[in-house]
XYZ file of C-alpha atoms in Angstrom:
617
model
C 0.000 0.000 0.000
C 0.823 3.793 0.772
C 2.870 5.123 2.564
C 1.167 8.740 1.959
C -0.677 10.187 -0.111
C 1.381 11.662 -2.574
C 2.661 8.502 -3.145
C -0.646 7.222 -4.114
C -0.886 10.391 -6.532
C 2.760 9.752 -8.087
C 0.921 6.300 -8.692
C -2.355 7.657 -10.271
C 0.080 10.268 -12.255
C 2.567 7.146 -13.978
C -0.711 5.070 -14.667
C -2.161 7.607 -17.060
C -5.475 8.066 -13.882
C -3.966 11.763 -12.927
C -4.434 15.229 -14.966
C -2.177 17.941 -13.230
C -3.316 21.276 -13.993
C -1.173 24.363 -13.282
C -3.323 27.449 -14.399
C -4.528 29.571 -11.419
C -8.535 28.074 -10.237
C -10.338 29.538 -7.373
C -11.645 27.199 -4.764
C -14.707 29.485 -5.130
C -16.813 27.088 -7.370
C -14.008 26.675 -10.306
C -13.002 23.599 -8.930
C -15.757 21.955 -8.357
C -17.607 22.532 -11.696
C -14.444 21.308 -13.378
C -14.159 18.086 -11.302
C -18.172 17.759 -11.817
C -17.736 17.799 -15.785
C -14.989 15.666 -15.122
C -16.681 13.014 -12.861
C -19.807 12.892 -14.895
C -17.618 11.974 -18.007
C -17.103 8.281 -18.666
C -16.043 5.686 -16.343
C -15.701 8.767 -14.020
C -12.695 10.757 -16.206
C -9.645 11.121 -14.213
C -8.167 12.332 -10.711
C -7.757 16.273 -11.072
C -4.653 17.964 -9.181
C -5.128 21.572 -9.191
C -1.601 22.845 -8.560
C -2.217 26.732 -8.556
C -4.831 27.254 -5.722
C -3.944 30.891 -4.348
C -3.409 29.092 -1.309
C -0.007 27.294 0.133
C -1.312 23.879 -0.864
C -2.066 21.943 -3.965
C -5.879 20.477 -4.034
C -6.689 16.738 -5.290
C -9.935 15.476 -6.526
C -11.630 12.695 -7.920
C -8.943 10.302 -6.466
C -10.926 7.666 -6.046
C -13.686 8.458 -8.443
C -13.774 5.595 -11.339
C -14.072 1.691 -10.796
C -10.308 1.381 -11.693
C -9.031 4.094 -9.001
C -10.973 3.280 -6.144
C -9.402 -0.429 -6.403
C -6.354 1.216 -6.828
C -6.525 3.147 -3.678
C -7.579 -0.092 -1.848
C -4.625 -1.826 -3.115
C -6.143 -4.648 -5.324
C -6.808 -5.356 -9.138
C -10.272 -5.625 -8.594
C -12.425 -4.996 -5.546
C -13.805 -8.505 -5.823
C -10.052 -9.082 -4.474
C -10.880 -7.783 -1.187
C -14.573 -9.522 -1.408
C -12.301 -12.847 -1.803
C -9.961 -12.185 0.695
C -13.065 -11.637 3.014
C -15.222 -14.758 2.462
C -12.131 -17.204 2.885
C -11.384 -15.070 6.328
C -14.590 -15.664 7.855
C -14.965 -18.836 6.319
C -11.506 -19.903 8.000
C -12.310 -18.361 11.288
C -15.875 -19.911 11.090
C -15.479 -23.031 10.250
C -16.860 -25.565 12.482
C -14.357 -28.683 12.078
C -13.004 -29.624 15.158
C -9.604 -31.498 15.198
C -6.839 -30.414 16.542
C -4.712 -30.248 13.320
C -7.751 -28.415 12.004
C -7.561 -25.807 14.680
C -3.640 -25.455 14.572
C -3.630 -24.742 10.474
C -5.960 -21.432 12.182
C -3.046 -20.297 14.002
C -1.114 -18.475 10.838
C -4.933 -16.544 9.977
C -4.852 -15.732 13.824
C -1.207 -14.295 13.485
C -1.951 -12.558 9.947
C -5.295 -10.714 11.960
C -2.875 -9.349 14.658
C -1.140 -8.197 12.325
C -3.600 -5.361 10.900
C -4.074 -3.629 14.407
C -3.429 0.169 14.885
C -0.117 0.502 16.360
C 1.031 2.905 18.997
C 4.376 4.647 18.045
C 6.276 7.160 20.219
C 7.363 10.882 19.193
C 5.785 13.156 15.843
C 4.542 11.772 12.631
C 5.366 12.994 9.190
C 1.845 15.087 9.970
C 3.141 17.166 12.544
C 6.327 18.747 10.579
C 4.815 22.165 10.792
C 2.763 23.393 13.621
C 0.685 26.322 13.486
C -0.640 27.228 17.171
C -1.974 30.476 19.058
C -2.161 33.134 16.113
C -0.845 30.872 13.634
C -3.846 29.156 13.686
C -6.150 30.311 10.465
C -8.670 27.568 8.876
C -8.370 30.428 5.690
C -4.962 29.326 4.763
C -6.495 25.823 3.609
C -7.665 25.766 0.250
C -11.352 24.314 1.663
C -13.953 24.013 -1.368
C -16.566 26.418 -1.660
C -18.632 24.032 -4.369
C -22.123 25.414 -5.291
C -23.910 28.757 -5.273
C -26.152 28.463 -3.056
C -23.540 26.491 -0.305
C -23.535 28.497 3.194
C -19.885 28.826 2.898
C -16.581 26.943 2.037
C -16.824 23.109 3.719
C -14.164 20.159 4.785
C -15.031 17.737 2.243
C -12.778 14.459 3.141
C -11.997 15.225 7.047
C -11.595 11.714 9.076
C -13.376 13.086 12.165
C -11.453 11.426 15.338
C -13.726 10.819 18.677
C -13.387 8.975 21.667
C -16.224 7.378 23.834
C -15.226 9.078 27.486
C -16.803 5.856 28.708
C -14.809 3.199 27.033
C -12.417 4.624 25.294
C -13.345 3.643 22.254
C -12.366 5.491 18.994
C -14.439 6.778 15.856
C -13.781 7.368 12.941
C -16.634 9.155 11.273
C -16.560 11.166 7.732
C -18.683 14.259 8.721
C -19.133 17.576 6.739
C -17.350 20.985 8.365
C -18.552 24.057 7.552
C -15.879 26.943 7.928
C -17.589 29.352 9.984
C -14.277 31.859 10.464
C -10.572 31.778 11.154
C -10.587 29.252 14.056
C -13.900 27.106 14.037
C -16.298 25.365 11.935
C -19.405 23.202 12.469
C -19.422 19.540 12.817
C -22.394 18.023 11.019
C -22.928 15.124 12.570
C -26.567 13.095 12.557
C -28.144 11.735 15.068
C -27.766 8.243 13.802
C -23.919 8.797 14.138
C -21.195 7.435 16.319
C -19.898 11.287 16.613
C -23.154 12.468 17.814
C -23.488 9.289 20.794
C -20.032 10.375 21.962
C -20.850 14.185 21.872
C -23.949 13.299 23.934
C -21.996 10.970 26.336
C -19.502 14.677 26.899
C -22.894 16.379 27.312
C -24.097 14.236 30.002
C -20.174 14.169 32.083
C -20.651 17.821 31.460
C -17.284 18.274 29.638
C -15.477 19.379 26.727
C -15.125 17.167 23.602
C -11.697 16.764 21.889
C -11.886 16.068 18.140
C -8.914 15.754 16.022
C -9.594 16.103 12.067
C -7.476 14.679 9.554
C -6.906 14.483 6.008
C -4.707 12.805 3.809
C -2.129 9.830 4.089
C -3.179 6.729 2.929
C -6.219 6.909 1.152
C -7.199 3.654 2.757
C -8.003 6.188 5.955
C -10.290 7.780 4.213
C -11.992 4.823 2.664
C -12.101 3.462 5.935
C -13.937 6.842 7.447
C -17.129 6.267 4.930
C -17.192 2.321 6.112
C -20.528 1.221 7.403
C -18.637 -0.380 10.530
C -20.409 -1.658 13.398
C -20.614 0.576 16.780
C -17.283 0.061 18.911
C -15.429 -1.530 15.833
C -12.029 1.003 14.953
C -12.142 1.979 11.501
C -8.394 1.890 11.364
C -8.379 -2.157 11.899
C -10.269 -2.090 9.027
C -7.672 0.524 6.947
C -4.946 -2.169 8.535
C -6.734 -5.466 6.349
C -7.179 -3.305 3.151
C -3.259 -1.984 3.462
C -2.581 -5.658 4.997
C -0.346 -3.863 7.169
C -0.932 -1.906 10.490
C -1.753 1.913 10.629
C 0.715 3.566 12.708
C -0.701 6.080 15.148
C 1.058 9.434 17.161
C -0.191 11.161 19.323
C -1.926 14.541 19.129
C -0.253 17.427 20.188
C -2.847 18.817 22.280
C -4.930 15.967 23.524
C -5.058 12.202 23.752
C -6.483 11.295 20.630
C -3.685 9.288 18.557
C -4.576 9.629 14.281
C -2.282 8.027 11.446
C 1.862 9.350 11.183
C 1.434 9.845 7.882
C -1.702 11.890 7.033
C -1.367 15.259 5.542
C -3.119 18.199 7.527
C -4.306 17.473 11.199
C -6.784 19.797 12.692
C -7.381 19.637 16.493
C -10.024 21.147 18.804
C -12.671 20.439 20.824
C -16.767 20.861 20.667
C -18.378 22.132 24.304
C -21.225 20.522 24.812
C -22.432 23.073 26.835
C -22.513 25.843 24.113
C -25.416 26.327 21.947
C -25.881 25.171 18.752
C -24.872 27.239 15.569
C -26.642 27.149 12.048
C -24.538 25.164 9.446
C -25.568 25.035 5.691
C -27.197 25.117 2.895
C -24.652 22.198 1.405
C -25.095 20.937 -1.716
C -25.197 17.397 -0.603
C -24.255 13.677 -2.287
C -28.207 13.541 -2.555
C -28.018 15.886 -5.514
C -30.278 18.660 -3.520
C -29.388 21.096 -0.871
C -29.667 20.085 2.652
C -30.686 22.982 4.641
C -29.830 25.268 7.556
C -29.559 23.623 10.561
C -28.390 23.192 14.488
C -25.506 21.992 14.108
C -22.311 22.003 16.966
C -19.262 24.401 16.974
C -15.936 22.785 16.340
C -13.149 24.931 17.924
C -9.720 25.189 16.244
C -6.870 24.893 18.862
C -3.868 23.503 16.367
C -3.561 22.627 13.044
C -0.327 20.578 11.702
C 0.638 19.480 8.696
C 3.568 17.936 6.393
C 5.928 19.831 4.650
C 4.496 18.564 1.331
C 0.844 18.524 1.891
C -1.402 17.700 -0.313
C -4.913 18.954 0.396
C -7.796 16.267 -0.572
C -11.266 17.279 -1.681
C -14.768 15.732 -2.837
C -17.412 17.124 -4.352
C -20.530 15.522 -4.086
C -24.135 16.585 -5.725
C -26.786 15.262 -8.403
C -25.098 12.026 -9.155
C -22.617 10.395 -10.418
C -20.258 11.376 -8.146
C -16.944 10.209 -6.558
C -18.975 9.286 -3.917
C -20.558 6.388 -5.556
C -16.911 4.848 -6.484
C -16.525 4.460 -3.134
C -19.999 3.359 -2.705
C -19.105 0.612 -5.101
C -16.272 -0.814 -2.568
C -18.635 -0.505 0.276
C -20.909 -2.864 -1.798
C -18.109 -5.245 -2.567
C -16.412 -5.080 1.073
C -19.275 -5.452 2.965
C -21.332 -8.369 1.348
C -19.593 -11.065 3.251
C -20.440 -9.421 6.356
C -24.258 -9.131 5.600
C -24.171 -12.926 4.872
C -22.376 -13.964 7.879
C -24.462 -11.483 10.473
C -27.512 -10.331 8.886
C -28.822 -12.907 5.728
C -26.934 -15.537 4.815
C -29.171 -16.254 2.052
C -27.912 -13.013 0.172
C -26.009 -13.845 -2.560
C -25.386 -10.355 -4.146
C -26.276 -6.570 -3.489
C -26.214 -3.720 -5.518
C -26.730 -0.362 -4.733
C -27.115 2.174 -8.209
C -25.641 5.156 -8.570
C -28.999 7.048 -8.921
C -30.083 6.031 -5.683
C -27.496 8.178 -4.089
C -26.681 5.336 -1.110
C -29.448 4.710 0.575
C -32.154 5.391 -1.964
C -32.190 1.976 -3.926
C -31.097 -1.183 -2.962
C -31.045 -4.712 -5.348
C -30.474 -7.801 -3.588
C -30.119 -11.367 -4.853
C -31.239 -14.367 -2.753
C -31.007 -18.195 -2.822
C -34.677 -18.659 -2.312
C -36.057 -21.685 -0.700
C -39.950 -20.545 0.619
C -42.814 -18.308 0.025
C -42.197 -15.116 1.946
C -38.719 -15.461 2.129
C -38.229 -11.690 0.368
C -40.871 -10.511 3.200
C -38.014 -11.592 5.600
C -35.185 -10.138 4.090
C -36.188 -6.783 3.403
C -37.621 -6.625 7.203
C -33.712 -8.144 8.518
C -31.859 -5.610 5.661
C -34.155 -2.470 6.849
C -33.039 -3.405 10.169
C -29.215 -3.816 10.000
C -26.731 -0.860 10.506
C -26.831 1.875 7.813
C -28.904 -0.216 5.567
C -31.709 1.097 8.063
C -31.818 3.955 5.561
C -32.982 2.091 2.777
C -35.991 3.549 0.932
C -36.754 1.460 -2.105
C -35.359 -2.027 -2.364
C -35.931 -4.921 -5.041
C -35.362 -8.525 -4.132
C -35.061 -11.110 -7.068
C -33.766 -14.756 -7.118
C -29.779 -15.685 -7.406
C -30.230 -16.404 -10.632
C -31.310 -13.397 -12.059
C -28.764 -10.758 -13.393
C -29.672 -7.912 -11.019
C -27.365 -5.529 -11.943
C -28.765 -5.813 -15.805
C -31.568 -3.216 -16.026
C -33.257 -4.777 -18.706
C -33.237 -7.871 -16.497
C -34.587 -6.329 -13.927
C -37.286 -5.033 -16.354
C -38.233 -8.295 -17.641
C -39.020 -9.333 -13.699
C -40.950 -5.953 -12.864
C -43.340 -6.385 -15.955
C -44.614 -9.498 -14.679
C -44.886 -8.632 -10.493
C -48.359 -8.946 -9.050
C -48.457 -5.512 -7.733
C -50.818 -6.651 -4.493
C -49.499 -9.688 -3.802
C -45.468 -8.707 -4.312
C -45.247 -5.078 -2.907
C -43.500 -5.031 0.441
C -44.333 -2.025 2.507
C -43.781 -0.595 5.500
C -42.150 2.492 7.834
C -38.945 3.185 9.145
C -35.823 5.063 9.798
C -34.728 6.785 6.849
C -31.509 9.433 6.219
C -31.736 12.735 7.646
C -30.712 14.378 4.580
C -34.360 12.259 2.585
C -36.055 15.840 2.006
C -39.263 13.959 0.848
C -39.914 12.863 4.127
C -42.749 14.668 5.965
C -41.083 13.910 9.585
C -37.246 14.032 9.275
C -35.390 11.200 9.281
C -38.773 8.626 9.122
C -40.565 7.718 6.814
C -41.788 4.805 3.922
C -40.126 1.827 2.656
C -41.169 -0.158 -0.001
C -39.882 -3.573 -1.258
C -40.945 -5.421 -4.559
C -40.457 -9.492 -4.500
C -39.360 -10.335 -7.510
C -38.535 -13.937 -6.553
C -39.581 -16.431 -8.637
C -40.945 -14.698 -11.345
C -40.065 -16.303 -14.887
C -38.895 -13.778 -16.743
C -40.101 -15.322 -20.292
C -43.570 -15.323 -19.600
C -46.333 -13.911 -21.304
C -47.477 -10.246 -20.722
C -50.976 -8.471 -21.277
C -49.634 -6.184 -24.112
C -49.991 -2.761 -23.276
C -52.241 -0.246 -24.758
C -50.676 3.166 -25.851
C -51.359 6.017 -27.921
C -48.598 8.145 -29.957
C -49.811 10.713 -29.140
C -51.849 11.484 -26.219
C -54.260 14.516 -25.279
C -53.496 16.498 -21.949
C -55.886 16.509 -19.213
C -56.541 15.756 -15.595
C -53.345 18.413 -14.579
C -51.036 16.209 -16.824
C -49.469 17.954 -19.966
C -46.752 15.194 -21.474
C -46.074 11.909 -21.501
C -43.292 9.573 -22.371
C -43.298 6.277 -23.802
C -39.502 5.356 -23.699
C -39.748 2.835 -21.094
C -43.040 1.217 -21.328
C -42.327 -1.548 -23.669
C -39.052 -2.418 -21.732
C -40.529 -1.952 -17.865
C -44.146 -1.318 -18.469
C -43.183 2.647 -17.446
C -45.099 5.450 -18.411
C -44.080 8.818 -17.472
C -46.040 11.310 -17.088
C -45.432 15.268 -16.642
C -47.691 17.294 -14.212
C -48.824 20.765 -16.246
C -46.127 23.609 -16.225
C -48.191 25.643 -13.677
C -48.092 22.351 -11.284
C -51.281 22.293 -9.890
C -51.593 20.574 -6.157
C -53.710 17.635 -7.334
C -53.605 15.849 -10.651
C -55.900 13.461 -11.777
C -53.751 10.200 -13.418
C -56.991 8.252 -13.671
C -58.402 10.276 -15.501
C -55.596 10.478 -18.159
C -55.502 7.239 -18.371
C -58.993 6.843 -19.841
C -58.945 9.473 -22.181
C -56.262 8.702 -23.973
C -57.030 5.035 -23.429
C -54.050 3.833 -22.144
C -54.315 0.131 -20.528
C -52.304 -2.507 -19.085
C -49.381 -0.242 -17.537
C -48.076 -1.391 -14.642
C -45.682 1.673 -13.603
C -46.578 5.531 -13.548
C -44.013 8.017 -12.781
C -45.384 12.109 -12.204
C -42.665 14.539 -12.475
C -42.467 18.324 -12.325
C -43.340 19.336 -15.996
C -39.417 20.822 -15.461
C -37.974 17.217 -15.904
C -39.653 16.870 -19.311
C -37.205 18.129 -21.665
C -33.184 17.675 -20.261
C -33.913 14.773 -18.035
C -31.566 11.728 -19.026
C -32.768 8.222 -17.842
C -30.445 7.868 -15.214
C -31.322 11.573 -14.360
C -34.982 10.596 -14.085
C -34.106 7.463 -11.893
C -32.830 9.414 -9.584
C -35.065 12.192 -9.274
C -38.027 9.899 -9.185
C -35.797 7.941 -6.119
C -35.136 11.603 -4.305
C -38.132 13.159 -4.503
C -40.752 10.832 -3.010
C -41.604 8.948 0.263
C -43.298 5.366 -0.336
C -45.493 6.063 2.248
C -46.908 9.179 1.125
C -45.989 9.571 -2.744
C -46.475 5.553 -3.958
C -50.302 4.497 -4.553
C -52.318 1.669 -6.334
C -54.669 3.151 -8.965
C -58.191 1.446 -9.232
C -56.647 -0.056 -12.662
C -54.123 -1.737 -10.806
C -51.156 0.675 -11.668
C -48.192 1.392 -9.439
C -47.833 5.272 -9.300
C -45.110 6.768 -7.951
C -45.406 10.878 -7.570
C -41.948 12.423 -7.897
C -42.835 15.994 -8.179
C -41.589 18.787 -5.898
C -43.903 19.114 -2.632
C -45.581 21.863 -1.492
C -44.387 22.642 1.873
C -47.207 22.765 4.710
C -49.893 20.811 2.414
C -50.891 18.047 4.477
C -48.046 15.468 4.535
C -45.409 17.540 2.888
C -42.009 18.044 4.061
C -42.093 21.824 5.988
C -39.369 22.529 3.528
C -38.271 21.123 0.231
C -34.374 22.276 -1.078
C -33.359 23.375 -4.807
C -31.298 20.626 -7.335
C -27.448 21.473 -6.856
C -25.929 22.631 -9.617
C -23.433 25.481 -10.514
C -24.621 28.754 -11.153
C -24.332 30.381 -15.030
C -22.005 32.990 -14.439
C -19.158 29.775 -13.377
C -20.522 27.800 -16.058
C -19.324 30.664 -18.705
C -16.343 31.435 -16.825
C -14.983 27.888 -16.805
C -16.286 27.591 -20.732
C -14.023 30.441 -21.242
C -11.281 29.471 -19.729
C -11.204 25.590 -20.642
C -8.404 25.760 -23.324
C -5.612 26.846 -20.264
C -6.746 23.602 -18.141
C -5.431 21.239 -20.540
C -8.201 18.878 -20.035
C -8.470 18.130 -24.082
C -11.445 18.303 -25.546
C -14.245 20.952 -23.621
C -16.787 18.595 -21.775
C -20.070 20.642 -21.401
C -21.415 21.197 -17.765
C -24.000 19.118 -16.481
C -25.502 21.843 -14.247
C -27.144 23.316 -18.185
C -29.500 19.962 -18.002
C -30.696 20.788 -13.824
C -31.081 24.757 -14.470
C -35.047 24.191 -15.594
C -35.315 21.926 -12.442
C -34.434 25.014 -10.228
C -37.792 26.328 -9.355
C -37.869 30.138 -8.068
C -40.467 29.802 -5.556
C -38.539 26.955 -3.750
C -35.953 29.599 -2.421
C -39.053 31.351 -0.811
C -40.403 28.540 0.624
């Protein structure tokens, strides 16, 4: 593995997976709409390293942002490498036989485990070269990203947010947003669901401060290991140790106990009071692809900052997707299937989670099924098991099927019995899901597509060319209904509260769909599938937004909520995207990048989605 991160970069740079460029960008939106065109472009385009900053440091992103890279940063060819290297662990460790030779040819696996735990060292790492402390101390001097228009301020995209339990002594690592609020503090956006936010409330209740050492950089199997799903109590760094197959090496911090890797780049420590009030953090342009708004968020205090003598600053952005974020996603997928069979489902045989659903949004599972209601079971278990609790939509279909083939999947949802096969229910949900009426609960809904033969005969569907607006409904689209049995529809440009879908449906005389999709007449015209997908994932909660028409269709309303109106969200953000004035400048200025041929910025296609009267609601 690493031994820091520039070596990892020196890496990306000789295998053709690095573009350095050396014109002057402001970390004032520049950056990130460049690494946005760049991310969106296919297989995720390459790792951007911005060497002219206005600051002291150089700023990396997109590291880990393509299938290719993100193995690369884990060490392996391919992350089904680490999936391998998983399985025959636990199968090794697991395995019931008995004799004593049996349980001696465990010893070496035993010894190779040890092996992978954080060690201890004495004296300063390679991340405390330079010290800044008292009036040295200035969060300004770090080229922080300020990514969207409509962001609160400039934000900490990659920190590795160090805690300790003060009852156990048990350390966190937790990847949580940081709003820079001025020279020498920012906020600490951790949710409720987090390990960050148990700890802060286990300070509140001792009635004492909170150290919290930041870091960023080193090994970018740190930083992997910071987005892990681990279980409570479990140190994320044992985990960095088995993907680097070697130990991570730990000082201490120079003003509290806390000990963080030797070899990271910047270190930022502090400490949160518990007893202080809350401060408003945000707007963000999240990994959700809308804003998450203002809120109550802690003050992180800045007491020290060190960093190496060659630091290398490293940055996401994150917004409507693709993203880096879902890269990394992708090794979360891989990594942590063995561990779902073992603890939660050992029926599972595969797990996908799509880009479009942003994380948590969509889930695809494959089972070995062996009885009726066995799907029933496994969404309950998978709803119920770490942060899969955040699940929204989920589709369960047999081992055999291909589910990470959409047109698979579409042969299977064209023949589900919508009442017998629809899985519902209520739940926790992410506290960044702006559909939901009550924040961070709401719907789930499962479809069992177990055991449906995907080669048998369909009631062939009924559909004009053209079709005649009415009901609140001006367009519809056709593009998916032979495939999925989709029809979309598009609610009239003046977006009246209630449409009437039944209604449209016998007019135009349109019979034997299964799936209806409303959108915002806004989506209509720029919308790509995947764009669609993932607006139609976003913007609705199953258990307010997903409804069985008398005809027996499944339809799912996607279109922006009124705040206040009944079950509606009290607020509902804007779409991220760049603003127009940063979209010409960086169209103006694309020949000095050297980033070949100009890639046009995806915010054009998500300007019509950005509705005026949102930013008064």
């Amino acid at each position: 593995m690493y031994s820091n991160l520039r070596e990892y970069i020196d890496r990306l740079e000789r295998e053709g997976e690095l573009i350095r460029i050396a014109a002057p960008v402001s970390t004032r939106f520049e950056i990130a709409e460049l690494t946005d065109r760049v991310v969106k472009s296919e297989g995720g385009g390459k790792a951007l390293f911005f060497e002219n900053t206005g600051t002291e440091f150089p700023v990396v992103t997109n590291m880990m942002g393509s299938s290719r890279r993100i193995a690369m940063a884990l060490g392996v060819e391919r992350l089904d490498d680490i999936s391998a290297r998983i399985d025959s662990l636990l199968k090794e460790a697991l395995s019931p036989k008995g004799s004593l030779w049996e349980k001696m040819r465990a010893l070496p696996l035993l010894a190779d485990v040890a092996k992978w735990f954080p060690q201890s060292v004495a004296g300063r790492g390679a991340c405390q070269q330079v010290v800044w402390q008292g009036d040295e101390v200035d969060l300004e001097r770090l080229p922080m990203l300020h990514s969207w228009e409509a962001d609160g301020g400039a934000f900490v995209t990659l920190p590795m947010v160090n805690t300790l339990d003060p009852e156990t002594g048990m350390r966190n690592v937790g990847m949580y947003r940081m709003q820079r609020l001025d020279k020498r503090s920012t906020g600490m956006h951790w949710h409720i669901h987090k390990t960050g936010a148990r700890h802060y409330d286990a300070y509140k209740r001792l009635g004492e401060r909170m150290p919290v050492v930041v870091t960023l950089g080193g090994d970018p199997a740190y930083t992997y290991a910071a987005t892990a799903p681990m279980p409570d109590n479990m140190d994320e760094y044992l985990l960095a140790g088995f993907l680097r197959q070697k130990p991570v090496r730990l000082v201490k911090a120079l003003t509290c106990d806390i000990r963080i890797p030797e070899d990271c780049d910047f270190v930022i420590e502090g400490y949160v009071d518990p007893s202080e009030e809350k401060i408003i953090e945000g707007d963000f342009g999240d990994h959700t692809g809308f804003y998450s708004l203002k809120d109550l968020y802690p003050r992180f205090h800045v007491t020290c900052i060190t960093h190496r003598r060659d630091a290398i600053y490293p940055a996401t952005v994150v917004g409507v997707p693709p993203q880096e974020d879902a890269y990394i996603a992708e090794a979360t997928e891989r990594i942590f299937l063995a561990p779902i069979r073992l603890a939660v489902q050992p029926e599972v045989r595969d797990l996908w989670m799509p880009v479009e659903g942003t994380a948590h949004n969509l889930a695809i599972v494959s089972i070995d099924k062996r009885y009726e209601g066995q799907a029933h079971k496994v969404a309950q278990s998978l709803w119920g098991a770490g942060q899969m609790m955040f699940n929204k939509y989920m589709l369960i279909a047999s081992a055999e099927d291909n589910i990470r083939s959409f047109s698979a999947l579409g042969r299977l949802l064209r023949r589900v019995d919508l009442e017998r096969d629809v899985i519902r229910t209520e739940g926790i949900l992410d506290v960044l899901d702006h559909a939901t009426a009550t924040c961070g609960f709401g719907g789930k809904l499962a479809i069992d597509l177990t055991g449906i033969n995907p080669n048998s005969p369909v009631e062939p569907i009924s559909a004009p060319r053209t079709a005649t607006p009415c009901g609140g409904i001006s367009l519809f689209d056709t593009r998916f209904t032979e495939e999925y049995s989709l029809l979309l529809l598009f609610a009239d440009e003046c977006r009246p509260a209630k449409v009437d879908v039944e209604e449209y449906l016998r007019k135009n005389n349109i019979h034997n769909i299964k799936y209806i999709a409303l959108f915002d007449y806004q989506a209509a015209g720029p919308m790509t599938p995947s764009d669609l997908l993932w607006l139609a994932m976003a913007n609705s909660d199953p258990r307010r937004d997903v409804k069985l028409l008398s005809g027996g269709e499944l339809l799912l309303d996607a279109r922006s909520k009124h705040p206040g109106e009944g079950q509606n969200p009290k607020r509902f953000p804007n779409v991220v995207m760049s603003s127009t004035d940063t979209i010409r400048l960086v169209d103006e200025r694309w020949a000095e990048y050297g980033l070949g041929e100009k890639i046009e910025s995806p915010s054009r296609r998500y300007r019509k989605l950005w509705l005026s009267p949102r930013a008064e609601w």
